[in-house]
Tab-separated table of C-alpha atoms in Angstrom:
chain	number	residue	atom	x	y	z
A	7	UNK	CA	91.976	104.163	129.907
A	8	UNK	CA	90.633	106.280	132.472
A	9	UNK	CA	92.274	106.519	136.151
A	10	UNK	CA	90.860	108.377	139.247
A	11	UNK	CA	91.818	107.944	143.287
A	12	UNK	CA	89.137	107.839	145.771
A	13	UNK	CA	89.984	109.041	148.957
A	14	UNK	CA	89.581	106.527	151.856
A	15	UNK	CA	91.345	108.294	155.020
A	16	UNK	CA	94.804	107.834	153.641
A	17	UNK	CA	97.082	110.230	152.138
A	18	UNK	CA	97.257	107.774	148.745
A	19	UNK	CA	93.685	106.849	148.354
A	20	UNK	CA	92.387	104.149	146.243
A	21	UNK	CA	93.222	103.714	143.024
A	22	UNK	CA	89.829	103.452	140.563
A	23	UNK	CA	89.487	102.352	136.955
A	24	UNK	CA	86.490	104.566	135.406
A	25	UNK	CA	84.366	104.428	132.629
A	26	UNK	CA	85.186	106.549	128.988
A	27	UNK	CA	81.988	108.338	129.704
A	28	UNK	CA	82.776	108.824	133.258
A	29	UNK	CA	79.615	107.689	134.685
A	30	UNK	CA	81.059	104.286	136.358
A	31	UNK	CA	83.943	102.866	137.988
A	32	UNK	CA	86.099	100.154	139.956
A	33	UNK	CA	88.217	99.541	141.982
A	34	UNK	CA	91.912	98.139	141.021
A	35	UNK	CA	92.547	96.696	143.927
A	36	UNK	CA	92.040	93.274	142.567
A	37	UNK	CA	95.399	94.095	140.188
A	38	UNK	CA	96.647	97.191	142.126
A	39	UNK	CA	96.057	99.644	144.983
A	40	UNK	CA	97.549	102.994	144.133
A	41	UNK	CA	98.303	104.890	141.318
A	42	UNK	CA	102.101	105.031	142.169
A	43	UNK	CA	102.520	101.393	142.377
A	44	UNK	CA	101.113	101.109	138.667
A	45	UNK	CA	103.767	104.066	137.556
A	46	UNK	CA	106.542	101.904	138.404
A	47	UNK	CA	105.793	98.664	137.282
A	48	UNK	CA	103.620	100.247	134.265
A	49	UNK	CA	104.554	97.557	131.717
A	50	UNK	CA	102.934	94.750	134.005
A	51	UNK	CA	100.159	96.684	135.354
A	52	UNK	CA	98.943	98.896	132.413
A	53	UNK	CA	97.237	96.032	130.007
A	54	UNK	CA	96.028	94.532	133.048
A	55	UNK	CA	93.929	98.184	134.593
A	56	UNK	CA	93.127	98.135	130.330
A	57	UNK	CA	91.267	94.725	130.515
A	58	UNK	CA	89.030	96.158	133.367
A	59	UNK	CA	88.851	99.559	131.632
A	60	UNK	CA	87.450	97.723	128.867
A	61	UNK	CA	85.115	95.421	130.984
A	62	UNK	CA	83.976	98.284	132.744
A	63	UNK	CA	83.157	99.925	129.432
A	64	UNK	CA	81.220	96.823	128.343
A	65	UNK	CA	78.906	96.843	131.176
A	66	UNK	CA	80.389	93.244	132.903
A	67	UNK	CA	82.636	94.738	135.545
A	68	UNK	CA	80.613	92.938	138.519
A	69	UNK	CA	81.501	95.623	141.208
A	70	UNK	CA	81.295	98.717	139.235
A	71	UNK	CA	79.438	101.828	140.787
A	72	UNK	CA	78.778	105.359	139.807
A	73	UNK	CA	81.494	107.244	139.459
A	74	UNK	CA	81.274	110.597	142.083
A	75	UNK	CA	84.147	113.154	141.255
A	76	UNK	CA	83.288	114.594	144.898
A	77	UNK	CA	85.559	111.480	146.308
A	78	UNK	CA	88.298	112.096	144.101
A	79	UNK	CA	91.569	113.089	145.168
A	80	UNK	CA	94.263	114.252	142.903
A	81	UNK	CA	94.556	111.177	140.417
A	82	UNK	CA	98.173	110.978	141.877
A	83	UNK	CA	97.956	112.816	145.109
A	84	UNK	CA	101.751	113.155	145.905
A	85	UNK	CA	104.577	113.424	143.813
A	86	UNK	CA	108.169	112.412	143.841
A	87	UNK	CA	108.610	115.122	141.654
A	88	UNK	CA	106.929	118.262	140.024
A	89	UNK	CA	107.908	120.471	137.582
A	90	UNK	CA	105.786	123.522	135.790
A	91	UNK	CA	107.087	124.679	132.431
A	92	UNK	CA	106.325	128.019	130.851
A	93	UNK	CA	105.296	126.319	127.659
A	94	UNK	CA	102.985	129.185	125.692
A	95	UNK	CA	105.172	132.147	124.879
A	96	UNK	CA	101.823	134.454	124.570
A	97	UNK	CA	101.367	133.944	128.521
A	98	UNK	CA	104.689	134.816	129.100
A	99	UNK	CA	104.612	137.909	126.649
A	100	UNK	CA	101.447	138.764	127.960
A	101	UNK	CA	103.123	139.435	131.447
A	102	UNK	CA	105.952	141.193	130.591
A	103	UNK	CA	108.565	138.468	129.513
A	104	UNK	CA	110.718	139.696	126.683
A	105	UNK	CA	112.467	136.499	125.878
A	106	UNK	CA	110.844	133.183	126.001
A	107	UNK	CA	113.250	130.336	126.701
A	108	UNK	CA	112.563	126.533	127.492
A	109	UNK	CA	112.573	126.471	131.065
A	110	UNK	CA	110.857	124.433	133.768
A	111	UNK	CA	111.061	125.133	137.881
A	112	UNK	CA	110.181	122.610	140.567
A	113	UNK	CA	106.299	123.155	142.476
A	114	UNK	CA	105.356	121.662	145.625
A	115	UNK	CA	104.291	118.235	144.861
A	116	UNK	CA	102.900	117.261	148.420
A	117	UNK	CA	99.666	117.382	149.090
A	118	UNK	CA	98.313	117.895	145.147
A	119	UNK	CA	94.459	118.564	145.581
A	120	UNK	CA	91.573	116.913	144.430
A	121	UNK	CA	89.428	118.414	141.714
A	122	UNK	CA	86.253	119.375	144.072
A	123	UNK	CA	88.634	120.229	147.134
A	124	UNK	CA	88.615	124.225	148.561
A	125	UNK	CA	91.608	126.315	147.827
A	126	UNK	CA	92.164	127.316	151.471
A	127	UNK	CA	93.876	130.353	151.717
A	128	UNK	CA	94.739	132.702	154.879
A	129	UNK	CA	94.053	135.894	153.080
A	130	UNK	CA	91.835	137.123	150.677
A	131	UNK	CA	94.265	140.125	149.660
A	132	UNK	CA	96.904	138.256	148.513
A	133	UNK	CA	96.407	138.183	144.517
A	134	UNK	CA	94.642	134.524	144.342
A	135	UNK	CA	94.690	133.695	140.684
A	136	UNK	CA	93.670	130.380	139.316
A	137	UNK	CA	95.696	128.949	136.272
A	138	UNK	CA	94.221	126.116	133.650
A	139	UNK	CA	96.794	123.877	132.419
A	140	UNK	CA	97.803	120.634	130.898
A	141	UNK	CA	99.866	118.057	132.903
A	142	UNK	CA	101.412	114.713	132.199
A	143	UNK	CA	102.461	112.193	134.461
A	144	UNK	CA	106.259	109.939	133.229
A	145	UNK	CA	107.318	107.147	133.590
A	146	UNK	CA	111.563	106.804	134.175
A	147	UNK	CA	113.087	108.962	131.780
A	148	UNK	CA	116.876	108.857	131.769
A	149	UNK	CA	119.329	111.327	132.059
A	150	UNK	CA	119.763	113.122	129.241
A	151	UNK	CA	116.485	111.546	127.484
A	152	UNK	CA	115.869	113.411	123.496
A	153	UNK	CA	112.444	115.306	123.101
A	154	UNK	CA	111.391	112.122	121.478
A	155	UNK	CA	112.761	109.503	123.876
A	156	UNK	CA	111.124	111.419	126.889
A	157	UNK	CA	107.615	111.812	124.496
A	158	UNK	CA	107.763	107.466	124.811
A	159	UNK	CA	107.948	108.085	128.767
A	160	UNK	CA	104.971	109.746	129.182
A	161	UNK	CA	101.914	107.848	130.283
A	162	UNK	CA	99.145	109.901	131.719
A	163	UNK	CA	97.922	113.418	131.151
A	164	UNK	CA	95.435	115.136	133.179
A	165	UNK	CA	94.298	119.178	133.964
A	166	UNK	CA	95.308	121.473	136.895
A	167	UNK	CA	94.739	124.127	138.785
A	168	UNK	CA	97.789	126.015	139.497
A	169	UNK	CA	96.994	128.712	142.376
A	170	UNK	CA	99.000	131.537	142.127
A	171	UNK	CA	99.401	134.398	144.816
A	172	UNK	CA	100.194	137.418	142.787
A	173	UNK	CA	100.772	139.870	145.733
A	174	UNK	CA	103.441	137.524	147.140
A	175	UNK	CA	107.261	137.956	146.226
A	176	UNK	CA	108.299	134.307	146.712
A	177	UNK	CA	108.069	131.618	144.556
A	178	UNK	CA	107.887	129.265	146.961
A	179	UNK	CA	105.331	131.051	149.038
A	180	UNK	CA	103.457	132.198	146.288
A	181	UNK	CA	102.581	128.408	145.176
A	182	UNK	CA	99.957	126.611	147.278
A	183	UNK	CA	98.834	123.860	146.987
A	184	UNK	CA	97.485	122.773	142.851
A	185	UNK	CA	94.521	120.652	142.069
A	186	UNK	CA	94.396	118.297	139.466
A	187	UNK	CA	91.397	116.476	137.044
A	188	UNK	CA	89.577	113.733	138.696
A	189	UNK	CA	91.109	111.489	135.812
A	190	UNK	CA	94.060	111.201	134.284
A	191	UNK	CA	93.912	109.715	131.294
A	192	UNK	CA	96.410	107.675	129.041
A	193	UNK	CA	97.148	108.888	125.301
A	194	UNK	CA	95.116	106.701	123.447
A	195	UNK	CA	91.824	108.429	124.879
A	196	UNK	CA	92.859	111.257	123.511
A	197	UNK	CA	92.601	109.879	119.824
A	198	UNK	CA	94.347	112.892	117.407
A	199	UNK	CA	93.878	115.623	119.606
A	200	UNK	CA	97.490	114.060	121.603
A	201	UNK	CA	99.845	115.196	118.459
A	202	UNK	CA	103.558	115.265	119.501
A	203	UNK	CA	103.361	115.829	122.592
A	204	UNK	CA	100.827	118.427	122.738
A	205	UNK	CA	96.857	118.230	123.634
A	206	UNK	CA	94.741	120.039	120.988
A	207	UNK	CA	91.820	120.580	123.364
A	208	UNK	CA	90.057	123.446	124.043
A	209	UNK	CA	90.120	124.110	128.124
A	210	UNK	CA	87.204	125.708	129.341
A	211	UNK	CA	87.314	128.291	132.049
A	212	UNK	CA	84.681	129.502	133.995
A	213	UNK	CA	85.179	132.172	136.812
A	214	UNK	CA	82.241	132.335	139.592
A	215	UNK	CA	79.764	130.617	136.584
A	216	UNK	CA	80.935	133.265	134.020
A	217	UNK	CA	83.015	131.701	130.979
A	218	UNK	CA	86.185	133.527	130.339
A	219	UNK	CA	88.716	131.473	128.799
A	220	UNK	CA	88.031	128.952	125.670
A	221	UNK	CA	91.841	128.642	124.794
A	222	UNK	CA	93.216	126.341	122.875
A	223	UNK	CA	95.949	124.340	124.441
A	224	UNK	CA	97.564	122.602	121.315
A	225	UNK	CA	97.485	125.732	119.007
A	226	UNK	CA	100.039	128.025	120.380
A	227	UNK	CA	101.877	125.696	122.510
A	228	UNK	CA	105.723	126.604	122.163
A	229	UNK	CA	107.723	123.965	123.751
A	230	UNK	CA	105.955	120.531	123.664
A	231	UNK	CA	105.633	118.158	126.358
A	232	UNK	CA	108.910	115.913	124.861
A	233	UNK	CA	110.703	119.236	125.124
A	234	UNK	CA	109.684	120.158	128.297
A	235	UNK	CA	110.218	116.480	129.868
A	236	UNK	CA	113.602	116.705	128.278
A	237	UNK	CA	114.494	119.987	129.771
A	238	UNK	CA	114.509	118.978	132.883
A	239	UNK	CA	116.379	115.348	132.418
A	240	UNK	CA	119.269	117.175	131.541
A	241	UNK	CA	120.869	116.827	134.302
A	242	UNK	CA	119.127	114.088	136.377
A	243	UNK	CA	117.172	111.446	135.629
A	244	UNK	CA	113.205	111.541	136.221
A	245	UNK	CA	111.571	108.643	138.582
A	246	UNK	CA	107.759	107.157	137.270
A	247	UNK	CA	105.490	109.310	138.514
A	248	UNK	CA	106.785	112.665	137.718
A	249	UNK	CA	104.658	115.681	137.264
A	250	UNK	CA	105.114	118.233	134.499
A	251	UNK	CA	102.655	120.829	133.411
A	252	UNK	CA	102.580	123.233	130.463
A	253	UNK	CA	101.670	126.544	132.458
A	254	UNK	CA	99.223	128.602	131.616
A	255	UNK	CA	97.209	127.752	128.704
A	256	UNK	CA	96.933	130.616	126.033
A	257	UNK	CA	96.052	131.764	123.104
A	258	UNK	CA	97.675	134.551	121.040
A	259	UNK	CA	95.585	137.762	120.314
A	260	UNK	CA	95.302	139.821	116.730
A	261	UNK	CA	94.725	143.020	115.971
A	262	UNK	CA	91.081	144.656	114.774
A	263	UNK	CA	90.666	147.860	113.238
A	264	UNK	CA	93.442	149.126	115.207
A	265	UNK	CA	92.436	147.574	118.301
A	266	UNK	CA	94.031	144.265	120.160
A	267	UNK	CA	91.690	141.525	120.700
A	268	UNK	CA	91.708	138.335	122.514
A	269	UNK	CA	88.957	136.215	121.457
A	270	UNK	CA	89.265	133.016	123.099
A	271	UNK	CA	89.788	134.684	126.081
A	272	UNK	CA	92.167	134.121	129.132
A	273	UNK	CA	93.305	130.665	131.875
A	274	UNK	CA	94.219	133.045	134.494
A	275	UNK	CA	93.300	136.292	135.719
A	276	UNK	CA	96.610	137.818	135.639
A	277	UNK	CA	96.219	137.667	131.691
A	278	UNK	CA	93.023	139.465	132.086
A	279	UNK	CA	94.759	142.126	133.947
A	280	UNK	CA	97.614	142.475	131.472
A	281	UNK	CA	95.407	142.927	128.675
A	282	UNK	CA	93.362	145.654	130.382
A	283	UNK	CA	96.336	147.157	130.984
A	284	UNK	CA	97.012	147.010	127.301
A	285	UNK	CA	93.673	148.520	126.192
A	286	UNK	CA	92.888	151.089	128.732
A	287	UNK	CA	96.331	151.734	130.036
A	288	UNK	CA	95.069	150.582	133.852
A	289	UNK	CA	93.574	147.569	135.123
A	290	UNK	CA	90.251	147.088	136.746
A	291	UNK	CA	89.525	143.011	137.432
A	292	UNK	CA	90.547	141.780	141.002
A	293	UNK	CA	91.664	138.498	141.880
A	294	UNK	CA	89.324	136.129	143.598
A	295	UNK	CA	88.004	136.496	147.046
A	296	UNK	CA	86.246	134.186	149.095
A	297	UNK	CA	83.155	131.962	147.547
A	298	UNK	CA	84.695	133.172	144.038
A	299	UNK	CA	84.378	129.642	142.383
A	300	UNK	CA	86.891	128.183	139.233
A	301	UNK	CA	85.337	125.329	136.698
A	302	UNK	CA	88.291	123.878	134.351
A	303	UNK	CA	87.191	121.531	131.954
A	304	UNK	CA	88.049	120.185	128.388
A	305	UNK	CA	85.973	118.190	126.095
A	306	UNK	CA	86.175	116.080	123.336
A	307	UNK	CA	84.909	116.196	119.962
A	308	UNK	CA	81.910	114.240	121.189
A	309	UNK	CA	80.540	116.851	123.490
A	310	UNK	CA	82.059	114.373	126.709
A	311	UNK	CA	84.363	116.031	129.043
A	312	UNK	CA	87.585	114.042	128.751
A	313	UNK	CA	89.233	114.166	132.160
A	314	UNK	CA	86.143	115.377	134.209
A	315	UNK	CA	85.619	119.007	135.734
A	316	UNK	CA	88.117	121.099	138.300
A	317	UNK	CA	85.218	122.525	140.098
A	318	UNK	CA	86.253	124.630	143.327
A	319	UNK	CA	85.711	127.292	146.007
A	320	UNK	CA	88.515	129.849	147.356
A	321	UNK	CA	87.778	129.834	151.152
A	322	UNK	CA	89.263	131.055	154.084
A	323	UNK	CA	91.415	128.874	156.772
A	324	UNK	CA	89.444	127.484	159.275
A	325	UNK	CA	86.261	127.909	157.890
């Protein structure tokens, strides 16, 4: 099934139940009325939000109405918890990394922004890359969980925008706030492109209405999701409605007649960068400025776009 939140003045929203095709939706209230609530009793709630899913599919849902990603905040728009993992070792080579190991690092979790909402920043000069990646939303996963046990915990995956400000030093300051898909969507949409724990999707990036990324985020994913969710139960057990995303999608390049090549492209500019640097010794792409616009998207082998479009403007504070 397919779940959005529809913002309604609140800082959870309403939770939504919409179509496979995206074009419709409803409201859960009658079963449940946020996503959160759903994440912790998921066993109850999830075949009951199917039966509408299903309805809704069928045409009989009596309230459904066209579905407008505009209203859409992040599908879950806190977090108890979020964690980004540096799952594709070409990203991480790419910028510099000699050694990849399996590693994840808490991210600011509160507010997580909705796919059509600005990224506000307070300066243009400050490196502002965008990032495509995968994320999935748990259930509990125990301390300790195996790569396989915390694969079971898993119930939602969706896309994000990761902002990045390059010219900052700190992590912490140099992560604001991330937007997400306006679905998530559980693993049985996904049919066989979900494959132990990875998504084999192709994630469409497209900087101010230029395409410049087509990577493939199954193909040279390192650490899985079960590895990743594992990681980081180690040492404490995860709560439903955890977030953990891959990092930057990417694809490995090859060399041409002497000459490197990256054909499907890059998820973030700072990859463009590095392999400018790589080519030409010296890099020449900036990082956004204000108006630049950032379209993330992934679609299925039907031509539909699976979790919906991040579509969204870098503008200044206060605008």
């Amino acid at each position: 099934m397919k779940l959005a939140t529809y913002k309604d003045g609140t800082r959870d929203g309403q939770l939504v139940v919409v179509s496979r095709d995206l074009s419709t939706a409803h409201y859960a209230t009658g079963i449940v009325s946020r996503l959160q609530q759903a994440l912790d009793d998921w066993g109850f709630m999830a075949p009951q939000l199917q039966d509408l899913y299903e309805t809704l599919n069928n045409g009989k849902a009596r309230h459904a109405f066209p579905f407008d990603p505009a209203l859409c905040m992040a599908p879950l728009p806190r977090a108890y918890q979020r964690l980004k993992g540096q799952a594709y070792a070409n990203h991480a080579t790419l910028l510099g990394d000699a050694e990849v190991d399996l590693a994840v690092h808490q991210a600011a979790s509160d507010p997580l922004l909705g796919a059509q909402d600005h990224v506000v920043c307070a300066n243009e000069n400050l490196g502002v890359d965008f990032s495509a990646e995968i994320a999935v939303v748990t259930g509990d996963v125990a301390l300790g969980a195996s790569a396989d046990d915390a694969l079971e915990g898993i119930r939602l995956v969706m896309l994000s925008n990761d902002i990045t400000l390059r010219n900052v030093g700190s992590r912490v300051q140099s992560q604001p706030a991330t937007a997400f898909s306006p679905v998530a969507v559980t693993l049985d949409e996904l049919g066989d492109a979900w494959d132990n724990g990875c998504v084999h999707l192709t994630v469409q990036v497209a900087w101010n209405g230029r395409k410049v990324g087509m990577c493939d985020a199954g193909t040279d994913m390192t650490y899985a999701f079960g590895q990743l969710v594992a990681h980081a139960s180690k040492t404490r057990a995860l709560r439903a409605g955890t977030v953990v995303s891959s990092g930057t999608v990417s694809n490995a390049g090859f060399e041409k007649n002497g000459k490197k090549e990256w054909p499907k492209g890059y998820s973030c500019i700072a990859e463009k960068r590095a392999m400018e640097d790589a080519l030409d010794g010296k890099t020449t792409t900036d990082f956004m400025k204000f108006g630049d616009t950032v379209r993330i998207e992934a679609k299925g082998k039907d031509g539909q776009s699976v979790f919906g479009a991040i579509d969204q403007e870098l503008a200044p504070l206060n605008a």
